[in-house]
Coordinates of C-alpha atoms and ligand atoms in Angstrom, one line a residue:
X65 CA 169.4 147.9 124.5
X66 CA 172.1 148.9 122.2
X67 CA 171.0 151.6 119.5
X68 CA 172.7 150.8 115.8
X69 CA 175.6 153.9 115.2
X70 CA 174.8 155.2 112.4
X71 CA 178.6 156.8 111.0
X72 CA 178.2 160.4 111.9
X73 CA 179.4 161.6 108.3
X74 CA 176.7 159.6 106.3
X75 CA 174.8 162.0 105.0
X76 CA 171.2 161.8 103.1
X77 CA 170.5 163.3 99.7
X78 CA 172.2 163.2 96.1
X79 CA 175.3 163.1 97.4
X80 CA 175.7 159.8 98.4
X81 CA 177.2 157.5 96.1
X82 CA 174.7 156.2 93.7
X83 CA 175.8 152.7 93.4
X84 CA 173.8 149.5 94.4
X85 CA 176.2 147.8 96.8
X86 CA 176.3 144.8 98.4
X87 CA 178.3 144.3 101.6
X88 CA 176.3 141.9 103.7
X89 CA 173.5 139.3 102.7
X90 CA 169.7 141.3 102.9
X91 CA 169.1 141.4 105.6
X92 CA 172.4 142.3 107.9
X93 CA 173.2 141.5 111.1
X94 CA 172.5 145.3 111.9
X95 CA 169.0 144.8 109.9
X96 CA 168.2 141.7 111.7
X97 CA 168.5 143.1 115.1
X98 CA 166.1 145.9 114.4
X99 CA 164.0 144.0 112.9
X100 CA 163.4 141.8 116.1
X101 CA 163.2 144.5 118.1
X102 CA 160.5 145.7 115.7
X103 CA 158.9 142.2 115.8
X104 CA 158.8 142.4 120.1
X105 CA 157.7 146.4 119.7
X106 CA 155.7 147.3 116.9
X107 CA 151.9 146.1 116.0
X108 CA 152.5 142.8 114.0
X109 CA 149.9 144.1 111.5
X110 CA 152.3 147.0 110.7
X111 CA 154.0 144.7 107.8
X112 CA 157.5 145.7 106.0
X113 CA 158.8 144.7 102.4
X114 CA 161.7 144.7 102.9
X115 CA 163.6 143.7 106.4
X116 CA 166.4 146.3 106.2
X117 CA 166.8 149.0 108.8
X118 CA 167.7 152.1 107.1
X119 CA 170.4 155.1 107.9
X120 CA 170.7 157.5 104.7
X121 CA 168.7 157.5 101.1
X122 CA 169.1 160.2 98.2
X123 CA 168.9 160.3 94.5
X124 CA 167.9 156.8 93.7
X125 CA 169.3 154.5 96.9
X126 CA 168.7 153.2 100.0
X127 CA 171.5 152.8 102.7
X128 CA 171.1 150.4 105.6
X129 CA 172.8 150.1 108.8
X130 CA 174.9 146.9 107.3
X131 CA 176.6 149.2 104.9
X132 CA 174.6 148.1 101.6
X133 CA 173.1 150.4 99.2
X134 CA 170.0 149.2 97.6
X135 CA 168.6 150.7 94.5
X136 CA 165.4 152.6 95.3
X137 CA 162.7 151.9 92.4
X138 CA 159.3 152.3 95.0
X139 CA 160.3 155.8 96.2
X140 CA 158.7 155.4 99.6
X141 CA 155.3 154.3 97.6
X142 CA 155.4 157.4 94.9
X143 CA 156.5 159.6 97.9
X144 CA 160.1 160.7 96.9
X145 CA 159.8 162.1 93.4
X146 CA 162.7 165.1 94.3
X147 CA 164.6 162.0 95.8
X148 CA 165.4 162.1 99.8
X149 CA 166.6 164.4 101.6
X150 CA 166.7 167.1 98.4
X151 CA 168.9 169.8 98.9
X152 CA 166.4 172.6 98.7
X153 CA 163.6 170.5 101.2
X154 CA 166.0 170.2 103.7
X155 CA 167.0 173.8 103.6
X156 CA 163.5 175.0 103.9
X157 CA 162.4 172.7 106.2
X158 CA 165.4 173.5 108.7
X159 CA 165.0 177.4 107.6
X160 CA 161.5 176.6 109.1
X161 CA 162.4 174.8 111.7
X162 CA 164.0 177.5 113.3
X163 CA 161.5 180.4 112.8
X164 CA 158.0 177.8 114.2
X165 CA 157.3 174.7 114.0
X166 CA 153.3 174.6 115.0
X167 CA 150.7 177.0 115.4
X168 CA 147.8 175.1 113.7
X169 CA 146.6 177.0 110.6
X170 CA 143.1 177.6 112.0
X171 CA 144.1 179.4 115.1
X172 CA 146.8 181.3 113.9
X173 CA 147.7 180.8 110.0
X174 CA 150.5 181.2 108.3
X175 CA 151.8 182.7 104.4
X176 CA 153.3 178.6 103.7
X177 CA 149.7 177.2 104.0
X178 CA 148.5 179.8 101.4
X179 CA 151.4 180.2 99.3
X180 CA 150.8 176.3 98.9
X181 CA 147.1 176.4 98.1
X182 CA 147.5 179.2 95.3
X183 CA 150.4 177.0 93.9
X184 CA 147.8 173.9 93.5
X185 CA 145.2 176.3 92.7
X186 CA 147.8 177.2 89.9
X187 CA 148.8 173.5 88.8
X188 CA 146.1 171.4 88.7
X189 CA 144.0 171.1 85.6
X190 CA 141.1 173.7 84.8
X191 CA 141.3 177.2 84.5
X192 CA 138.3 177.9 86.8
X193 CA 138.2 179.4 90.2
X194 CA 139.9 177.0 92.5
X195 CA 139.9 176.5 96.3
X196 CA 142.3 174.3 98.4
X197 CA 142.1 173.0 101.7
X198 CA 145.3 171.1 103.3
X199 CA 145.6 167.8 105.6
X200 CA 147.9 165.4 106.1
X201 CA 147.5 162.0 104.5
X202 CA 146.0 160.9 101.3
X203 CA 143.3 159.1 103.0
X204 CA 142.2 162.3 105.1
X205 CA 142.2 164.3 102.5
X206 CA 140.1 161.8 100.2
X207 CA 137.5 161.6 103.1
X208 CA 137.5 165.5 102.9
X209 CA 136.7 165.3 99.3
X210 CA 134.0 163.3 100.1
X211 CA 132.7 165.3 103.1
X212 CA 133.1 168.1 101.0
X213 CA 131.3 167.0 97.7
X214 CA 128.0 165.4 100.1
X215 CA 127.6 168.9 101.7
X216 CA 127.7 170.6 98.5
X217 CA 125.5 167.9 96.5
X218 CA 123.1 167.6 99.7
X219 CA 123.5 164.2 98.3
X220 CA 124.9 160.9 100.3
X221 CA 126.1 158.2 97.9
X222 CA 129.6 157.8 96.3
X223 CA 131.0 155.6 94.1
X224 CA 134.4 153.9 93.8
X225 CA 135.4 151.6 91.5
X226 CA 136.9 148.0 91.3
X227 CA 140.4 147.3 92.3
X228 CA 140.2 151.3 93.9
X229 CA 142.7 152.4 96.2
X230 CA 142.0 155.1 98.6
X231 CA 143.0 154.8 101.8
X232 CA 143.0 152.7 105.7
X233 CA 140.2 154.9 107.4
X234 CA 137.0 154.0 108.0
X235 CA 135.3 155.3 105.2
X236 CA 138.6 155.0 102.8
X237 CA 138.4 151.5 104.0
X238 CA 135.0 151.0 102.1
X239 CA 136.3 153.7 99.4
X240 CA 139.2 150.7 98.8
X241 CA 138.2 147.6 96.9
X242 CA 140.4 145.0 98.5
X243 CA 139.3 142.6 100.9
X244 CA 143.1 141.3 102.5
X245 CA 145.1 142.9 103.7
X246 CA 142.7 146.5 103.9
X247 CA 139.6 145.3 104.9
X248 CA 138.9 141.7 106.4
X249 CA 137.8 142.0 110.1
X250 CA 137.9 145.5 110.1
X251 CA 134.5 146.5 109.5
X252 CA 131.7 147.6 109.5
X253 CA 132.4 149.8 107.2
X254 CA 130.5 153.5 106.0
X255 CA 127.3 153.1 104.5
X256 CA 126.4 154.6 101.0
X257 CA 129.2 153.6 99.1
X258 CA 128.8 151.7 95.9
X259 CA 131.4 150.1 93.7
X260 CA 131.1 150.6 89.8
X261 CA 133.1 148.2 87.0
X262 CA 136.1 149.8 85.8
X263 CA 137.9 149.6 82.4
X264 CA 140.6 147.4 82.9
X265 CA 141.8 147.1 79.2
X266 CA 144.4 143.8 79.7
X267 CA 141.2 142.0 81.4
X268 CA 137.8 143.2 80.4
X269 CA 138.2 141.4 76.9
X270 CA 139.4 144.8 75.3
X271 CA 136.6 147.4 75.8
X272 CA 137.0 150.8 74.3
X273 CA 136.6 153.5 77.0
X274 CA 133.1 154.4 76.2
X275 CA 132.2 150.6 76.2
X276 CA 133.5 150.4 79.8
X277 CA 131.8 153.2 80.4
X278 CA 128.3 152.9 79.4
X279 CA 128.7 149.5 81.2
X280 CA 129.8 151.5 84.4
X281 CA 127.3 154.3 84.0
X282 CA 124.5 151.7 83.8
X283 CA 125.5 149.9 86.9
X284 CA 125.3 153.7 88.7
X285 CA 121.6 154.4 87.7
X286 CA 120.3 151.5 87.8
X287 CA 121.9 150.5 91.9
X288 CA 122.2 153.7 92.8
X289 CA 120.5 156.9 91.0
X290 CA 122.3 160.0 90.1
X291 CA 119.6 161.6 92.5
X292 CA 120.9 160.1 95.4
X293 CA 125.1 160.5 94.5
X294 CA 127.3 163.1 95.9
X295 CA 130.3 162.1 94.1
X296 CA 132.0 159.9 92.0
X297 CA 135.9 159.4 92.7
X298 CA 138.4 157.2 90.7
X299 CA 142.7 156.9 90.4
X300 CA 143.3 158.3 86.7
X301 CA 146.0 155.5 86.6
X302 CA 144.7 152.7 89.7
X303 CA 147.9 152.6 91.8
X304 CA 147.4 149.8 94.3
X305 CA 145.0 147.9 92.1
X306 CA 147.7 147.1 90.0
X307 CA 148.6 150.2 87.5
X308 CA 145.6 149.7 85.1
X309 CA 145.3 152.3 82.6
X310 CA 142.2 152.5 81.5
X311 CA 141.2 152.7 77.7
X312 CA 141.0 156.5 76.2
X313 CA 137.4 157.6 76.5
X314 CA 136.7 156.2 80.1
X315 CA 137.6 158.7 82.2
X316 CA 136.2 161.4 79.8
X317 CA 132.7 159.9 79.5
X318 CA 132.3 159.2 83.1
X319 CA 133.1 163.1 84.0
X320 CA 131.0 164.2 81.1
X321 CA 128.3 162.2 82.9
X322 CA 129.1 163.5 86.5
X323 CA 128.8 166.9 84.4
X324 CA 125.4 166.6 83.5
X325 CA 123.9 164.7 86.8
X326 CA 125.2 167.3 89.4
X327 CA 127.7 164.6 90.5
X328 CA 130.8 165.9 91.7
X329 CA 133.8 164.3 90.3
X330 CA 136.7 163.5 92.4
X331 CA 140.3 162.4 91.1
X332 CA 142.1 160.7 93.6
X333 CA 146.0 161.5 92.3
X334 CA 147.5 160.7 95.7
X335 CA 150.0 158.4 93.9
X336 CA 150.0 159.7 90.2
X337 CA 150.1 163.0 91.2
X338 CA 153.4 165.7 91.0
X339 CA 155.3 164.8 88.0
X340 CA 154.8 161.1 88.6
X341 CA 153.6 160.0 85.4
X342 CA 155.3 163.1 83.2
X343 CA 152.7 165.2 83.9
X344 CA 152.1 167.7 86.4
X345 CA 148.7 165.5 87.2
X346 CA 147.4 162.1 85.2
X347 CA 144.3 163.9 84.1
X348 CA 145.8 165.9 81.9
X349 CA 147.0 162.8 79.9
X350 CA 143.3 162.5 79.2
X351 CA 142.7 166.1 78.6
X352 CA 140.1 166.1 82.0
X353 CA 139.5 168.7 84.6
X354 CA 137.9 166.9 87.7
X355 CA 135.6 169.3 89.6
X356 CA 137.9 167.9 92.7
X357 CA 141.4 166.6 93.1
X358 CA 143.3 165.2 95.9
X359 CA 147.0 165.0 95.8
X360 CA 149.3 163.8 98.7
X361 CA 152.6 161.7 98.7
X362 CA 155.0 163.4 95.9
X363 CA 153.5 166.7 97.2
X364 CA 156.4 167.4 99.9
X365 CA 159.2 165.5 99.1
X366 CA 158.6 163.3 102.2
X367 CA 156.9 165.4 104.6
X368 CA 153.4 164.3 105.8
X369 CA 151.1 166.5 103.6
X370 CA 148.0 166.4 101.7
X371 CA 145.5 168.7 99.9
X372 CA 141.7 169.0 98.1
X373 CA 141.5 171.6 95.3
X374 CA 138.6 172.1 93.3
X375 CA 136.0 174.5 92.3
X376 CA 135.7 177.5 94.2
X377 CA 131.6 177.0 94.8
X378 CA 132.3 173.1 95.8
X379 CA 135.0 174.1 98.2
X380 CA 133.4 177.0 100.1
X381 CA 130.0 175.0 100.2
X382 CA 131.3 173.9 103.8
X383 CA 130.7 176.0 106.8
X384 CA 133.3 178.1 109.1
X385 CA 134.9 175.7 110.8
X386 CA 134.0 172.4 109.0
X387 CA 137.3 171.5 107.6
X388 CA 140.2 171.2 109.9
X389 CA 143.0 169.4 111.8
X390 CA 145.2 170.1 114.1
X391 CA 148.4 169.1 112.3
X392 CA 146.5 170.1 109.0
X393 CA 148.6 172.1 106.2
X394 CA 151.8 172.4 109.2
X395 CA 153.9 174.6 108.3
X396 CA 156.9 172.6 108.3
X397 CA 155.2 170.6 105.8
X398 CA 154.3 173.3 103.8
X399 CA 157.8 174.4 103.6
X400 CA 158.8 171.2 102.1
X401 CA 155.8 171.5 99.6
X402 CA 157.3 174.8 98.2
X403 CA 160.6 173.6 97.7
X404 CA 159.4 170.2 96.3
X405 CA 157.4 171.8 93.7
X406 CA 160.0 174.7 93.1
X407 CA 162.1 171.2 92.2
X408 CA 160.0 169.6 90.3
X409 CA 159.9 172.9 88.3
X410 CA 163.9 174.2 88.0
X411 CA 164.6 170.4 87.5
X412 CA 162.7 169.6 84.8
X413 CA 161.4 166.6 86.6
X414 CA 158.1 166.5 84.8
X415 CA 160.1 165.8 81.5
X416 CA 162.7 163.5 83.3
X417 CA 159.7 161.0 84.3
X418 CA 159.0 160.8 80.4
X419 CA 162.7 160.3 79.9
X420 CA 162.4 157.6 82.7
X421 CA 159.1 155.7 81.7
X422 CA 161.1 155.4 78.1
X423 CA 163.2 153.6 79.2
X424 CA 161.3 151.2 81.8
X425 CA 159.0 150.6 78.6
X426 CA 161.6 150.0 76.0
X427 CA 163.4 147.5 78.2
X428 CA 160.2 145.4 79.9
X429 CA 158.1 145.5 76.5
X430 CA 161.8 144.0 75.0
X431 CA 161.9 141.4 78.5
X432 CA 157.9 140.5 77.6
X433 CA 159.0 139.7 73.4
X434 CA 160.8 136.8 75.2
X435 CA 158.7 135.8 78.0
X436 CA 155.3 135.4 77.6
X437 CA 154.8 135.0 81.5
X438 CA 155.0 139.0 81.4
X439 CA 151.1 139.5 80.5
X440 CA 151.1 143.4 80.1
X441 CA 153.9 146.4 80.1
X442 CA 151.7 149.6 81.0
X443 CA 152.1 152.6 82.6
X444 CA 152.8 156.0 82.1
X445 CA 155.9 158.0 82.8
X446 CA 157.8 157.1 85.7
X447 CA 154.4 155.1 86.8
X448 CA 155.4 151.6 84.9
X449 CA 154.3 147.7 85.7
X450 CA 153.9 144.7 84.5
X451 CA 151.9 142.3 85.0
X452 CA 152.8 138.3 85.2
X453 CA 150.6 135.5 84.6
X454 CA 150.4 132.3 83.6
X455 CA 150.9 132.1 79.6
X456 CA 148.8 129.5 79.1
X457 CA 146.0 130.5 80.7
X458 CA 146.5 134.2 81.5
X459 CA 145.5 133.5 85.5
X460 CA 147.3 136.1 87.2
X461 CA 150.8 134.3 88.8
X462 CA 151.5 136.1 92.9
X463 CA 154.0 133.3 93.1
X464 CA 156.3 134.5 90.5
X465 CA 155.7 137.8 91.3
X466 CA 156.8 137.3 95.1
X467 CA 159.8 134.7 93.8
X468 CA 160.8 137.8 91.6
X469 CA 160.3 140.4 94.4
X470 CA 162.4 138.6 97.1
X471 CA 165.0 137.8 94.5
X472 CA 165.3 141.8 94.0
X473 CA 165.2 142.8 97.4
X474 CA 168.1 140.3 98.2
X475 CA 170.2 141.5 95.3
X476 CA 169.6 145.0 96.3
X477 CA 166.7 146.8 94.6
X478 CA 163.9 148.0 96.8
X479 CA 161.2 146.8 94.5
X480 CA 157.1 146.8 95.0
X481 CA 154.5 144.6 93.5
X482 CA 150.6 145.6 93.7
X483 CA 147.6 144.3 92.3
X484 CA 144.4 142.9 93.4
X485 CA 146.0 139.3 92.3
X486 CA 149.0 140.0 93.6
X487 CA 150.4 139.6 90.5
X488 CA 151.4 143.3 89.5
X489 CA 155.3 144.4 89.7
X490 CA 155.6 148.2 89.7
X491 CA 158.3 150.6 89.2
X492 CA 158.3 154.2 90.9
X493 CA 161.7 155.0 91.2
X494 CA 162.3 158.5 92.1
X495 CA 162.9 161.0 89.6
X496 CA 166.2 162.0 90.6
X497 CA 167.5 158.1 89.9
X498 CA 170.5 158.0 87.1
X499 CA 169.7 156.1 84.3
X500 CA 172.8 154.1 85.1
X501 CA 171.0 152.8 88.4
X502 CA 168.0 152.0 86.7
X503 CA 169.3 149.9 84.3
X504 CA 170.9 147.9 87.0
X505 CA 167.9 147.9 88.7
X506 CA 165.7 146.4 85.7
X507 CA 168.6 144.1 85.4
X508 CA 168.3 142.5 88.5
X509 CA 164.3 142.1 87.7
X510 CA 165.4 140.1 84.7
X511 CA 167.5 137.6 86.2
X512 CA 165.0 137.7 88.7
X513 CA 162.5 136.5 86.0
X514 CA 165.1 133.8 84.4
X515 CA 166.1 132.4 88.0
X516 CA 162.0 131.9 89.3
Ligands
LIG52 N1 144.8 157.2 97.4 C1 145.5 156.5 95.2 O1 147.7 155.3 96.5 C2 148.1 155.4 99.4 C3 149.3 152.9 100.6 C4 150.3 152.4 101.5 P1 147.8 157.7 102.7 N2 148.8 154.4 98.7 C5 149.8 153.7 99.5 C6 149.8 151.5 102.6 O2 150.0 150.3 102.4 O3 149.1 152.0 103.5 C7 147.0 156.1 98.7 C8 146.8 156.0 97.3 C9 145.7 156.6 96.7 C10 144.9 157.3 98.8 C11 146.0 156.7 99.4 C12 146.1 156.9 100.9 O4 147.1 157.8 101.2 O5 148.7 158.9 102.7 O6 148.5 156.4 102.8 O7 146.6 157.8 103.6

């Protein structure tokens, strides 16, 4: 079995040379050889966007083992915000590295596991008492939340909403709205979760946020019963459903309602969180404070960590020993999550996502003036889709989206659709991408567009 050589000096991070560059066709002969040793290895249901076998990334590219740099506008899903490999992650993650790696936090803790909770504690909207509890994916710590908020409420039901996103685990299975790929064949799912409409404002015949929801209020009383429901949890921005912003008003009149019905309300911000959308969190663009928040992805600048915060009565409602993990809050993690959010900070990252979702929305609402097959330019910060459909009609189009995609990914821009339709092209570039790169990058979507 030969292993592709990666060249020695190739190092990750902002220093390598932020250019999209072409050397081979996508994929290269390097790529295609991992790739079918991934096809005889690895699960088949494990999919891949794009078939390229990767040796370095930083700022805003991708380098594969062919030699290509590809433009990196998905960030590893909304993961890389400081960009890979940032210089001050990998110096605290190797500084940690060599004191300990493991101990797990609830035999023997640690000052990165606390220093981490005090700093979400700190950021995240509210200025109440605040608890935090640490795992390691989004959809662990979402079913956290949920465990958490039921043994508070000494209530079972939760609701989620259409086109929600939270997760691959059992009960963030259900949580999730989509049947293919997240769901079909993989039940049965967890009981007592119920799915409420959501304000969708390009599809839902332009409801004001309190239209949507009253209508999404009605459908909890009346099929479920605020005496019966732990929690309610929602995306402030939907991610995988497709980037839908809902209408002003929505989000506030359904916490307002959690408020008064001993409901706890749960803000999943696993992929809007940390700067994202040009705020620390997306709530804060509609001037909430969820009783509960969970972040993950952008948290650690690529490490594997996740995290509940919330109100200090919720939180410490569970027992001694009832939240936990071995791997839970590691320290290496942790590490990263300090220096990630000490970037985000001395970088002015939160202000460079503005600067960023400027642009993307200046130069797609200018693409959509000419193409009416680009339905809807929304987004916020450096959180921006659009969504293609068929202009006379308005039926959502996957096929263009997927001609568009492919044509990207072969001309070098890691690009990622979403959507329940399919139909849904987003951008998440990290924040440490030159505008210059960018550009190029929402060039090649264009003549993506023109060639499909
Ligand atoms: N909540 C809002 O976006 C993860 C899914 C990637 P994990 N989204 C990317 C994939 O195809 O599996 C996500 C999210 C929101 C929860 C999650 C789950 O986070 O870290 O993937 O478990």
């Amino acid at each position: 079995m030969t292993l592709v050589d990666t060249p020695a000096t190739l190092t990750g991070g902002p220093s390598l040379a932020q250019e999209r560059r072409l050397v081979t066709a996508i994929p290269g002969p390097r790529s295609q050889e991992l790739m079918a040793r991934k096809a005889a290895a690895v699960a088949a249901g494990v999919g891949h966007t794009l078939p390229i076998s990767v040796v370095a990334a930083g700022g805003g590219v991708i380098v594969d083992a062919d030699g290509n740099s590809l433009i990196d506008l998905g960030s590893g899903i909304a993961v890389t915000g400081v960009g890979n490999s940032a210089p001050r992650v990998v110096e605290a993650v190797t500084a940690q590295l060599n004191s300990f790696t493991h101990t797990c936090f609830t035999v023997s803790p640690y000052e990165g596991y606390v220093a981490v909770a005090e700093k979400l504690n700190e950021l995240t909207p509210g200025d109440h008492v605040k608890r935090t509890a640490l795992f390691n994916s989004g959809a662990e710590a979402v079913e956290n939340a949920v465990k958490i908020a039921r043994h508070f409420t000494k209530k079972q039901a939760v609701v989620a909403f259409d086109h929600a996103y939270h997760g691959r685990t059992n009960l963030t299975m259900g949580l999730t709205a989509k049947n293919i790929p997240y769901k079909s064949g993989f039940g049965p799912f967890a009981s007592e979760v119920y799915r409420a409409p959501l304000s969708y404002p390009f599809r839902d015949g332009g409801l004001s946020g309190a239209e949507a929801a009253a209508k999404a209020i009605s459908v909890i009383e009346k099929q479920v019963g605020a005496e019966n429901l732990a929690a309610i949890i929602i995306e402030p921005i939907q991610g995988e459903g497709g980037f839908i912003v809902p209408a002003q008003g929505f989000l506030s009149a359904l916490v307002e309602w959690a408020r008064e019905n001993d409901v706890v309300f749960i803000a999943d911000e696993v992929q809007t969180g940390f700067a994202r959308t040009g705020a620390w969190f997306a709530s804060e663009h509609e001037g909430i404070v969820p009783d509960v928040i969970v972040t993950a992805k952008g948290i650690a600048g690529g490490l594997p960590l996740s995290a509940v915060t919330g109100r200090a009565e919720i939180m410490d409602s569970a027992m001694a020993g009832g939240l936990g993990g071995t791997y839970a809050g590691s320290p290496i993690a942790c590490a990263a999550a300090l220096a990630t959010i000490e970037t985000y900070e001395q970088d002015g990252l939160i202000e460079r996502a503005r600067e960023i979702g400027s642009v993307l929305i200046g130069r797609l609402n200018a693409l959509r003036t000419a193409d009416p097959r680009i339905g809807d330019v929304r987004g916020r910060g450096a959180m921006v889709a659009i969504e293609l459909v068929d202009p006379a009609t308005g039926a959502p189009d996957a096929a263009l989206t997927n001609a568009v995609a492919k044509y990207a990914h072969a001309n070098g821009v890691v690009l990622l659709t979403c959507g329940t339709y399919g139909n849904v092209i987003r951008f998440l570039p990290p924040l440490a991408i030159s505008d210059e790169l960018l550009i190029d990058g929402l060039s090649v979507v264009a003549e993506g567009l023109k060639n499909a």
